[in-house]
Each structure stands twice: as structure tokens, then as C-alpha cells.
mmCIF file of C-alpha atoms in Angstrom:
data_model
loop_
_atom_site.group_PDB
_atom_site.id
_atom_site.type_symbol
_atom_site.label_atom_id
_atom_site.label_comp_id
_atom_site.label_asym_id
_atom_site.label_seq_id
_atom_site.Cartn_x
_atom_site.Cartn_y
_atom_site.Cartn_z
ATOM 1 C CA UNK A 1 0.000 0.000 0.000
ATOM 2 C CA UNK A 2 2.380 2.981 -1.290
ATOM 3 C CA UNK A 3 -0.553 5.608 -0.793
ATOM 4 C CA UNK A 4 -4.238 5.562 0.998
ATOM 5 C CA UNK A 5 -7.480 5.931 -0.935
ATOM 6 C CA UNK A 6 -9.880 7.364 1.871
ATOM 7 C CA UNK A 7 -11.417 10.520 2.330
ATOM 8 C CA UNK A 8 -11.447 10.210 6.722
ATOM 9 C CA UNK A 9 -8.393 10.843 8.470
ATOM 10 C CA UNK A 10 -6.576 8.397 9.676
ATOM 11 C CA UNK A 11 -7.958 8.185 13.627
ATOM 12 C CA UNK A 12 -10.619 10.482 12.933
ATOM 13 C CA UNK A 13 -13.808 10.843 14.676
ATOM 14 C CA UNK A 14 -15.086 11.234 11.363
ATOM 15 C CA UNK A 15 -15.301 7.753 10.103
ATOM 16 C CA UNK A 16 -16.223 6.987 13.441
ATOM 17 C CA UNK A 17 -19.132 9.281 13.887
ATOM 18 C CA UNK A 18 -20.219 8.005 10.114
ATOM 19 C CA UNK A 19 -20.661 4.647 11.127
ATOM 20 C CA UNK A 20 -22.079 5.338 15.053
ATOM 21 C CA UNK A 21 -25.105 7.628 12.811
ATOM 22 C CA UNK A 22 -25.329 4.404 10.059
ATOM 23 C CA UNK A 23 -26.238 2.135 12.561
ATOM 24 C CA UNK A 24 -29.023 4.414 13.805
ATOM 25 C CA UNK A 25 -30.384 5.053 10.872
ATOM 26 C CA UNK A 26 -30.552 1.917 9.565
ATOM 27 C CA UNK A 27 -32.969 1.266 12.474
ATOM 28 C CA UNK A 28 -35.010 4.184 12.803
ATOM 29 C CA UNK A 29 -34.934 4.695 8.182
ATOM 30 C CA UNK A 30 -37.090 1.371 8.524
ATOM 31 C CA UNK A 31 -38.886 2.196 11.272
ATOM 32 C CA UNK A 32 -39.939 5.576 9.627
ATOM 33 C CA UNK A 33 -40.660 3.920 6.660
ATOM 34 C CA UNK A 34 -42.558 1.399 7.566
ATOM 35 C CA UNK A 35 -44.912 3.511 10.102
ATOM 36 C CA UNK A 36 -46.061 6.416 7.749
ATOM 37 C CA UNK A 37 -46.284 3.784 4.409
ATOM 38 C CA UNK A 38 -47.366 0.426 5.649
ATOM 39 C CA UNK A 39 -48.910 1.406 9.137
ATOM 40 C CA UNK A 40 -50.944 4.410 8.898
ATOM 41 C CA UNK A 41 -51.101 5.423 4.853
ATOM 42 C CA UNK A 42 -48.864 8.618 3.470
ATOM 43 C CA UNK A 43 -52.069 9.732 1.707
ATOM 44 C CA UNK A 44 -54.232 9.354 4.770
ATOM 45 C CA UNK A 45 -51.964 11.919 6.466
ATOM 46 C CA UNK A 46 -53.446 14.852 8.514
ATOM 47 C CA UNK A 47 -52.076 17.365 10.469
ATOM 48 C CA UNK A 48 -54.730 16.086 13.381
ATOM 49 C CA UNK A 49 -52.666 12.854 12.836
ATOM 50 C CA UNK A 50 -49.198 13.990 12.686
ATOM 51 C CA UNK A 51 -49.812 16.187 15.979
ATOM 52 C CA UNK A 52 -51.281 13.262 17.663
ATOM 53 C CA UNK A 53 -48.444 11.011 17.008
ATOM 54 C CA UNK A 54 -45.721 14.134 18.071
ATOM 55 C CA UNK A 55 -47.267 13.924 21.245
ATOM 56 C CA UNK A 56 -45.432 11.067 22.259
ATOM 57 C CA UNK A 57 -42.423 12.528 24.035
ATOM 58 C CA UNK A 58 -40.529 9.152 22.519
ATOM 59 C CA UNK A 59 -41.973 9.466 19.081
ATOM 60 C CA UNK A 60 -40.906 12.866 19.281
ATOM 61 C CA UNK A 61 -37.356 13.118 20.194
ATOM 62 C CA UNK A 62 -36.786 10.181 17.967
ATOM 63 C CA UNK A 63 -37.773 11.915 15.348
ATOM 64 C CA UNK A 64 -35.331 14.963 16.152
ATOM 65 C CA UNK A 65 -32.860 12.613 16.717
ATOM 66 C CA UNK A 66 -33.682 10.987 13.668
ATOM 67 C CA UNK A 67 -33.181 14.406 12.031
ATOM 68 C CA UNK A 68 -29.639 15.023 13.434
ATOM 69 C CA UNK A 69 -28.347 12.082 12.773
ATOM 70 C CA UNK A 70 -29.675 12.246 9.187
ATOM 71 C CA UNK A 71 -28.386 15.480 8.241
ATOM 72 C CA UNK A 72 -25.204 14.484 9.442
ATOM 73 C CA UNK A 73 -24.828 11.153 8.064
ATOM 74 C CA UNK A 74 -25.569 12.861 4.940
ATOM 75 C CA UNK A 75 -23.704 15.695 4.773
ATOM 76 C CA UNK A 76 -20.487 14.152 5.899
ATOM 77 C CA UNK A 77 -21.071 11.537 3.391
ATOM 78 C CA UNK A 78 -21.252 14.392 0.792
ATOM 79 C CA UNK A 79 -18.281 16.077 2.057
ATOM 80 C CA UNK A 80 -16.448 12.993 1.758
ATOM 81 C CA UNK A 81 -17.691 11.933 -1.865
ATOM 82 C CA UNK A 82 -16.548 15.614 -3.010
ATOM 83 C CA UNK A 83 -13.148 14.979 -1.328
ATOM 84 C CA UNK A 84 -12.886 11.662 -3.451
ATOM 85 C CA UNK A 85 -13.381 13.490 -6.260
ATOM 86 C CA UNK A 86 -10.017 15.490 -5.698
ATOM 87 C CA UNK A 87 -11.065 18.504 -3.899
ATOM 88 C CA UNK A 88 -8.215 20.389 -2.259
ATOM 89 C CA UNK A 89 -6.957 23.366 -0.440
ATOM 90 C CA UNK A 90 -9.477 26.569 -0.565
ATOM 91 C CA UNK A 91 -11.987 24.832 -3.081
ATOM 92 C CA UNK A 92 -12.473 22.311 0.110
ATOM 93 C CA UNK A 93 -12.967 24.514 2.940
ATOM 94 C CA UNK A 94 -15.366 26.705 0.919
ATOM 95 C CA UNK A 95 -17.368 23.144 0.108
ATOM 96 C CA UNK A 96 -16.674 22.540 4.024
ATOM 97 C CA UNK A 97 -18.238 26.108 5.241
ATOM 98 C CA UNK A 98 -20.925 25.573 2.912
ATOM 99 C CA UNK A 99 -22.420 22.168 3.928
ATOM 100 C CA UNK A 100 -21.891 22.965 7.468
ATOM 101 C CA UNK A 101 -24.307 25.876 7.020
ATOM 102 C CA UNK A 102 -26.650 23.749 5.045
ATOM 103 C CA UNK A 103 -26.360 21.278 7.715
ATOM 104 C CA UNK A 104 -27.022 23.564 10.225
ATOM 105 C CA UNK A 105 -30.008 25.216 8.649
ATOM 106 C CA UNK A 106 -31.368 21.753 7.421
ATOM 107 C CA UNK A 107 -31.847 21.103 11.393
ATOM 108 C CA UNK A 108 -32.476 24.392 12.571
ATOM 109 C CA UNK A 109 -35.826 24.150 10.439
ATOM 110 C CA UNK A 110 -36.450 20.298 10.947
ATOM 111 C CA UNK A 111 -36.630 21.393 14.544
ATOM 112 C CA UNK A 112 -39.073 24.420 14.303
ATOM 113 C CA UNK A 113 -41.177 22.016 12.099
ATOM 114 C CA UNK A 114 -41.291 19.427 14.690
ATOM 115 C CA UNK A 115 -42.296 21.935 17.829
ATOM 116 C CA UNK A 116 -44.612 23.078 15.487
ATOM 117 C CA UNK A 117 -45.886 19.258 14.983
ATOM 118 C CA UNK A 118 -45.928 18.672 18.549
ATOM 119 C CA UNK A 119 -48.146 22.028 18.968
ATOM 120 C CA UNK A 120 -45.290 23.909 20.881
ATOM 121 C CA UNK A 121 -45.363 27.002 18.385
ATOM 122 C CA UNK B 1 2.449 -7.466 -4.281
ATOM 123 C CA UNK B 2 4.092 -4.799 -2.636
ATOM 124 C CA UNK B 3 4.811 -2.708 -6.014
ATOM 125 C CA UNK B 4 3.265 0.596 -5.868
ATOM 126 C CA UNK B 5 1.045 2.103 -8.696
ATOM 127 C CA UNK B 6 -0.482 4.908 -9.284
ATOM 128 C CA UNK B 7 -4.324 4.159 -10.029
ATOM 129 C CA UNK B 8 -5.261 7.495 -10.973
ATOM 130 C CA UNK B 9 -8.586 9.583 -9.315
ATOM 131 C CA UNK B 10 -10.535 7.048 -7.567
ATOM 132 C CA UNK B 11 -13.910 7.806 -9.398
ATOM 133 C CA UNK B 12 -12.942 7.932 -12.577
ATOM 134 C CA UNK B 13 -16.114 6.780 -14.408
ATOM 135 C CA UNK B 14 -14.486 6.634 -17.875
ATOM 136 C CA UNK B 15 -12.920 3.624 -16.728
ATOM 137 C CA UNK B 16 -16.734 1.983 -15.487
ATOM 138 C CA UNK B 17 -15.945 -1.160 -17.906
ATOM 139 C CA UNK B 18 -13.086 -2.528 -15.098
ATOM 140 C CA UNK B 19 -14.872 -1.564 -12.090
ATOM 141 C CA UNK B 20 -15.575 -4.958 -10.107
ATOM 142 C CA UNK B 21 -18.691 -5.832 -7.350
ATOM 143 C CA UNK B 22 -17.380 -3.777 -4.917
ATOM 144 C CA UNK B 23 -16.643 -0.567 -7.074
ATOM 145 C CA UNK B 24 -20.406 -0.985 -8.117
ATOM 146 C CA UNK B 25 -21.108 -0.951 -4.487
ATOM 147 C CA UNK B 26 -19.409 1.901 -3.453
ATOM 148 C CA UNK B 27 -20.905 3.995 -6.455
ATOM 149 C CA UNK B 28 -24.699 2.886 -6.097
ATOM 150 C CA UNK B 29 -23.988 3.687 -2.369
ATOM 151 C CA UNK B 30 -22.893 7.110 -3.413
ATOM 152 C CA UNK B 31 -25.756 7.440 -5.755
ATOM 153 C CA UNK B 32 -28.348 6.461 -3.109
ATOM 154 C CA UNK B 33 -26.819 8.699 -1.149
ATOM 155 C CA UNK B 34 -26.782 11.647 -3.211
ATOM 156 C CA UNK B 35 -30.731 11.285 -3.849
ATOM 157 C CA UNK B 36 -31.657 10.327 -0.072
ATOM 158 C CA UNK B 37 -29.881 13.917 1.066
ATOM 159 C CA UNK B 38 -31.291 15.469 -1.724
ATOM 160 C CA UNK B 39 -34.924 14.088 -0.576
ATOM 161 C CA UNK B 40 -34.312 15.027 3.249
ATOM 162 C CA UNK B 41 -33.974 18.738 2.210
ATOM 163 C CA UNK B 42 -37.123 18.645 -0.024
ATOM 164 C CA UNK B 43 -38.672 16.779 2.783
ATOM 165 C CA UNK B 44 -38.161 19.083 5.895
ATOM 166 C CA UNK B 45 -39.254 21.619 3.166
ATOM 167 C CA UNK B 46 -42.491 19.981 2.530
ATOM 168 C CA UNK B 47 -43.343 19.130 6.227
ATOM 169 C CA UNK B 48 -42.627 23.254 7.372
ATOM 170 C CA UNK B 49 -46.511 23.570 5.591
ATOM 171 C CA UNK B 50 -47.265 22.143 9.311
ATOM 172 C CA UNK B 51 -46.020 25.908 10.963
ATOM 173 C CA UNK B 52 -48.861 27.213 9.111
ATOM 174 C CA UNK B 53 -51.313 24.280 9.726
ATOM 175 C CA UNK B 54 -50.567 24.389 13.549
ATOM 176 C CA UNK B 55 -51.677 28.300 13.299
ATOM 177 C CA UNK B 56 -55.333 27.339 11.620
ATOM 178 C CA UNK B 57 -53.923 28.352 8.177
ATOM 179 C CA UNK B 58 -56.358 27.029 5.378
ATOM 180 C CA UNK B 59 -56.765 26.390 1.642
ATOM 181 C CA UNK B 60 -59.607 25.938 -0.364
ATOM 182 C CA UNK B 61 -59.876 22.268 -1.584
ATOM 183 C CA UNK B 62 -63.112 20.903 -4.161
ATOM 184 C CA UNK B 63 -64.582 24.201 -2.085
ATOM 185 C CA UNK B 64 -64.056 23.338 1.020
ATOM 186 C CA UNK B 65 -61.322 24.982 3.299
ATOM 187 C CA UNK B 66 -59.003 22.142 4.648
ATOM 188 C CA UNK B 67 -55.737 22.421 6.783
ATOM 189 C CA UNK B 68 -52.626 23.755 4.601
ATOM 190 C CA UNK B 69 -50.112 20.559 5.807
ATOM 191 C CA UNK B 70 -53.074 18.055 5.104
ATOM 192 C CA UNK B 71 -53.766 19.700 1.693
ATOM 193 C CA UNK B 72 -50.433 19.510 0.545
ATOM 194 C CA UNK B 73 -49.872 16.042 1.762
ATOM 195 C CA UNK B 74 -52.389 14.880 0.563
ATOM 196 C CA UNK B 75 -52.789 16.584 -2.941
ATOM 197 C CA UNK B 76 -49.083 15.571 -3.345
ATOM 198 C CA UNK B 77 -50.086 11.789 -2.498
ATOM 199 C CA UNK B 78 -53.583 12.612 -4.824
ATOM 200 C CA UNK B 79 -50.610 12.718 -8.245
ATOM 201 C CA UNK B 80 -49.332 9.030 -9.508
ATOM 202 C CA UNK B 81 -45.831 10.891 -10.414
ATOM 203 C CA UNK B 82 -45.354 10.978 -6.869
ATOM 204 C CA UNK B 83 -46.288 7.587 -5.881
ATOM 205 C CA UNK B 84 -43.667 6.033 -8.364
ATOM 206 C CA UNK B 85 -40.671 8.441 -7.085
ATOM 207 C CA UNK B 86 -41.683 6.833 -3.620
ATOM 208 C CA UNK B 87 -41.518 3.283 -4.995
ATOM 209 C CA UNK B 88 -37.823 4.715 -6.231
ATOM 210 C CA UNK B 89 -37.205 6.438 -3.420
ATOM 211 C CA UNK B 90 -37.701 3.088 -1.396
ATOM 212 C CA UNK B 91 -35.675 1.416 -3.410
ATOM 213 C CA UNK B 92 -32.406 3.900 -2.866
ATOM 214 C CA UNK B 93 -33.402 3.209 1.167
ATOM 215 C CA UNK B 94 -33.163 -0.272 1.306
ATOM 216 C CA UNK B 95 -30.296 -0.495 -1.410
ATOM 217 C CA UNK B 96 -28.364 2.544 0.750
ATOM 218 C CA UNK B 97 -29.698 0.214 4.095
ATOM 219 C CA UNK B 98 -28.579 -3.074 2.811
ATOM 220 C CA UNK B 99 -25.254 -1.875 1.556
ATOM 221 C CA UNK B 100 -24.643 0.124 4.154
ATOM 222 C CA UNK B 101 -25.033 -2.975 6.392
ATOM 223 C CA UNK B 102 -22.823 -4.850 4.466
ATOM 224 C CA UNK B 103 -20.221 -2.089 4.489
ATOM 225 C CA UNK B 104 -20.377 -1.937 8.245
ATOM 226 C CA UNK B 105 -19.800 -6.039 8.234
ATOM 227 C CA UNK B 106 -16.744 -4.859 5.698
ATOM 228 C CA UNK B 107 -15.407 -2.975 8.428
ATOM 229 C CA UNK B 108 -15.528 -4.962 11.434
ATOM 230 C CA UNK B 109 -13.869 -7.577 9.182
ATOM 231 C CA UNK B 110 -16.545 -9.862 8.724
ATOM 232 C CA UNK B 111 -17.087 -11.966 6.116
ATOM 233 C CA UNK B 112 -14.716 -10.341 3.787
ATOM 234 C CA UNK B 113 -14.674 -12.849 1.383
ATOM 235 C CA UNK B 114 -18.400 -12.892 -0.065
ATOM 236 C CA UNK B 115 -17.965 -9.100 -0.179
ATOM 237 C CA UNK B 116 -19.145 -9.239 -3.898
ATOM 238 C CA UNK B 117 -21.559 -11.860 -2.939
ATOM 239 C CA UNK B 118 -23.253 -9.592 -0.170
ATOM 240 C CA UNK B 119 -23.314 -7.369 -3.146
ATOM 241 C CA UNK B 120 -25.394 -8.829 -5.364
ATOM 242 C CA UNK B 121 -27.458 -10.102 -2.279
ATOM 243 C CA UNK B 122 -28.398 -6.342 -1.238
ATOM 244 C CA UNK B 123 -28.953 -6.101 -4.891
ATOM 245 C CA UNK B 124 -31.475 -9.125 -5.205
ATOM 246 C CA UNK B 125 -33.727 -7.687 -1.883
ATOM 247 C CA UNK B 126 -33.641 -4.639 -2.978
ATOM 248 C CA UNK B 127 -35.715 -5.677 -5.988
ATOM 249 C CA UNK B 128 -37.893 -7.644 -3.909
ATOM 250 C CA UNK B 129 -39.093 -5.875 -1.525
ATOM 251 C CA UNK B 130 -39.207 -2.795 -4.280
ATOM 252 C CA UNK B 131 -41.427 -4.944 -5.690
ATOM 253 C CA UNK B 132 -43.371 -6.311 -3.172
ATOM 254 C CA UNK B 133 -44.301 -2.748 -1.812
ATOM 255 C CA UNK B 134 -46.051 -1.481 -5.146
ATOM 256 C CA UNK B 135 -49.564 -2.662 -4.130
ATOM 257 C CA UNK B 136 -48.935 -0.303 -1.080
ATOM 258 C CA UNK B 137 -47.458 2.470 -2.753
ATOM 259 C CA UNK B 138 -50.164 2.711 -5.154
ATOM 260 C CA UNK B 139 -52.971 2.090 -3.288
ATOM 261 C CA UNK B 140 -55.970 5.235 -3.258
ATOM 262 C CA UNK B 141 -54.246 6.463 -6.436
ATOM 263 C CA UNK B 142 -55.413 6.574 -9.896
ATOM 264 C CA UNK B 143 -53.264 7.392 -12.821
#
């Protein structure tokens, strides 16, 4: 192995953190899934419905959680698909700054939504 | 084996004709990927019509004034375009699920040698349940 082929630094808690947020999701992605398409029906959704179910303090912290973890799984996974392709130097902290703040703003809103779901706003 | 070589940028799709099982793996995985962040954004965006639900806000559906987050839920759910992309959209979850599983098996070093078989495995239930899922995906929905 003359050189390494991997976007995560070597230690890093970012392959770490990548996998912790996988395992997660692989859990709650199915459990989402399966609740609002095979349990109650996508096209039988109401807001009546969606506030009821946010008012289970579990359901609903999942569900931020859920959000989090999401966001970061996939943004880090974007980061590091843009750092395979060869990005360097400026070009990747500019691509860092920018997905942070997407990041960021992806949850901020998630979150609002969700109080908002839960009748808290 | 210990001769170095340089194997040039590690995507480089012009050379897709070489790549093996587990270069297919890792680009589906990035695909999947790709579209399921994409989807997140355009879902939080979709959902924030509850802020104005959960403060009474209305629109006028068939004449009759229904809840903003239900209407848009629901008229979204109401167009057959929609269903299939769900049916797709599905099927980049449990490919990105399955794979991802297998990758985190890949890491702790297990099973390493059906790598390509685990592959076409995630592959294989992915179809399946894809398929199996249609009836529910279209169900309510007329084209």
C-alpha cells in the first residue's frame, strides 16, 4: 500500500461518527418507513394525525434525533464523496463552510417544524 | 504485491468497464446517497406547511377549506408521479440500508470474502421488496 485511498483521516472521529449515525439510521430509516407507508397510509396523512403522534415525548425526540443524525450522516457523506473526487486546499474549505451551514439550517428548520408538529409554536 | 502504482482519481467513471462488485457498491452507495440527502432537504421543506397548519392556516380544496399541511400532503399523495418516485425512493433506502449494512460487516472484518456476494445479495432484496411494496405504494391512487 504505497498511498491511501480514503477521504477520513486516519484516527478520525469522522469515520467513526459516520458509522455510530449508520447504525441508527438503519434502524429508525425502517422504522420511519414502515410507520407512515405500511402502518398508517402517506395519503391518509393529517395534520390532526401527525400532531397526535408528536405527542409522544418518545416518538418525538426520535424523530429529532432521527433528524440530526440524518443530516449528518448525509452531509459528511457528501463532504467525503466531493473529497474523493479530488477537492483540495481553498476549493475544500469553501465546500466545508458551505455544507456545514446547510447542515445547520437543514436542522435548525427540521426542529421548528417538529415543535410546530408537537403544537409547541 | 508490494509494487506501488499509481491508479489514478478514484472515481474515474471513464474507466466503469473494469470496475468490479465492490466498485459498483461503493458507487450505487454514493448514488443512493446523493438522492436520499437530496430528498431530506425537499422533505423538511415539505413538512414546514405544518407551521402554518398548527396556526389554523387554510386552503380551499373541491370548495371546502381544509388544513394547509393536510392539503399539501395529501394533494401531493392525490398525483401518480409521486407515488412512483416513492416506490424509487424506497428502493435507494433499502439499497443505501442493505449496503450500508454490508459495508459496516466490511469494516468490522466480517465476512470479507463474499464481499461481492453480499453485493449482489443487497442487490437481489432490494428488488424484492421494491417490488413487493407497489400494491402499497399505489394504493388510493389513480393514474
Amino acid at each position: 500500500m504505497a498511498e491511501r485511498y480514503s477521504s477520513f483521516t486516519p484516527g478520525g472521529t469522522g469515520w467513526f461518527l459516520q458509522r455510530v449515525t449508520a447504525a441508527f439510521l438503519v434502524v429508525v430509516l425502517a422504522f420511519h418507513f414502515f410507520l407512515l407507508h405500511f402502518v398508517n397510509h402517506a395519503y391518509e396523512v393529517t395534520f390532526l394525525g401527525t400532531e397526535a403522534r408528536m405527542q409522544n415525548i418518545g416518538y418525538f425526540l426520535t424523530m429529532v434525533l432521527f433528524l440530526i443524525t440524518a443530516a449528518f450522516h448525509g452531509v459528511n457523506g457528501v463532504y467525503n464523496a466531493l473529497v474523493n473526487q479530488g477537492l483540495e486546499g481553498t476549493q475544500k474549505k469553501v465546500v466545508l463552510a458551505v455544507l456545514v451551514i446547510a447542515g445547520v439550517a437543514l436542522v435548525a428548520q427540521g426542529i421548528y417544524v417538529a415543535l410546530a408538529m408537537r403544537g409547541m409554536i | 504485491m508490494s509494487q506501488s502504482y499509481n491508479r489514478g482519481l478514484i472515481e474515474d467513471f471513464g474507466r466503469w468497464k473494469e470496475f468490479s462488485a465492490g466498485m459498483w457498491a461503493w458507487i450505487f452507495h454514493k448514488f443512493t446517497g446523493w438522492v436520499l440527502i437530496g430528498y431530506l432537504f425537499t422533505h423538511i421543506a415539505v413538512l414546514s406547511t405544518s407551521i402554518g397548519g398548527a396556526q389554523g392556516e387554510t386552503t380551499m380544496v373541491d370548495g371546502e377549506a381544509v388544513n394547509v399541511y393536510t392539503a399539501t400532503l395529501q394533494g401531493l399523495e392525490g398525483l401518480f408521479l409521486v407515488r412512483l418516485l416513492e416506490i424509487g425512493l424506497l428502493a435507494v433506502a433499502v439499497f443505501h440500508i442493505l449496503n450500508g449494512l454490508r459495508l459496516l460487516m466490511v469494516d468490522l472484518g466480517v465476512g470479507l470474502e463474499a464481499q461481492d456476494k453480499s453485493f449482489y445479495a443487497s442487490l437481489v432484496l432490494t428488488g424484492a421488496i421494491t417490488v413487493a411494496s407497489v400494491p402499497t405504494f399505489l394504493t388510493g391512487v389513480s393514474i
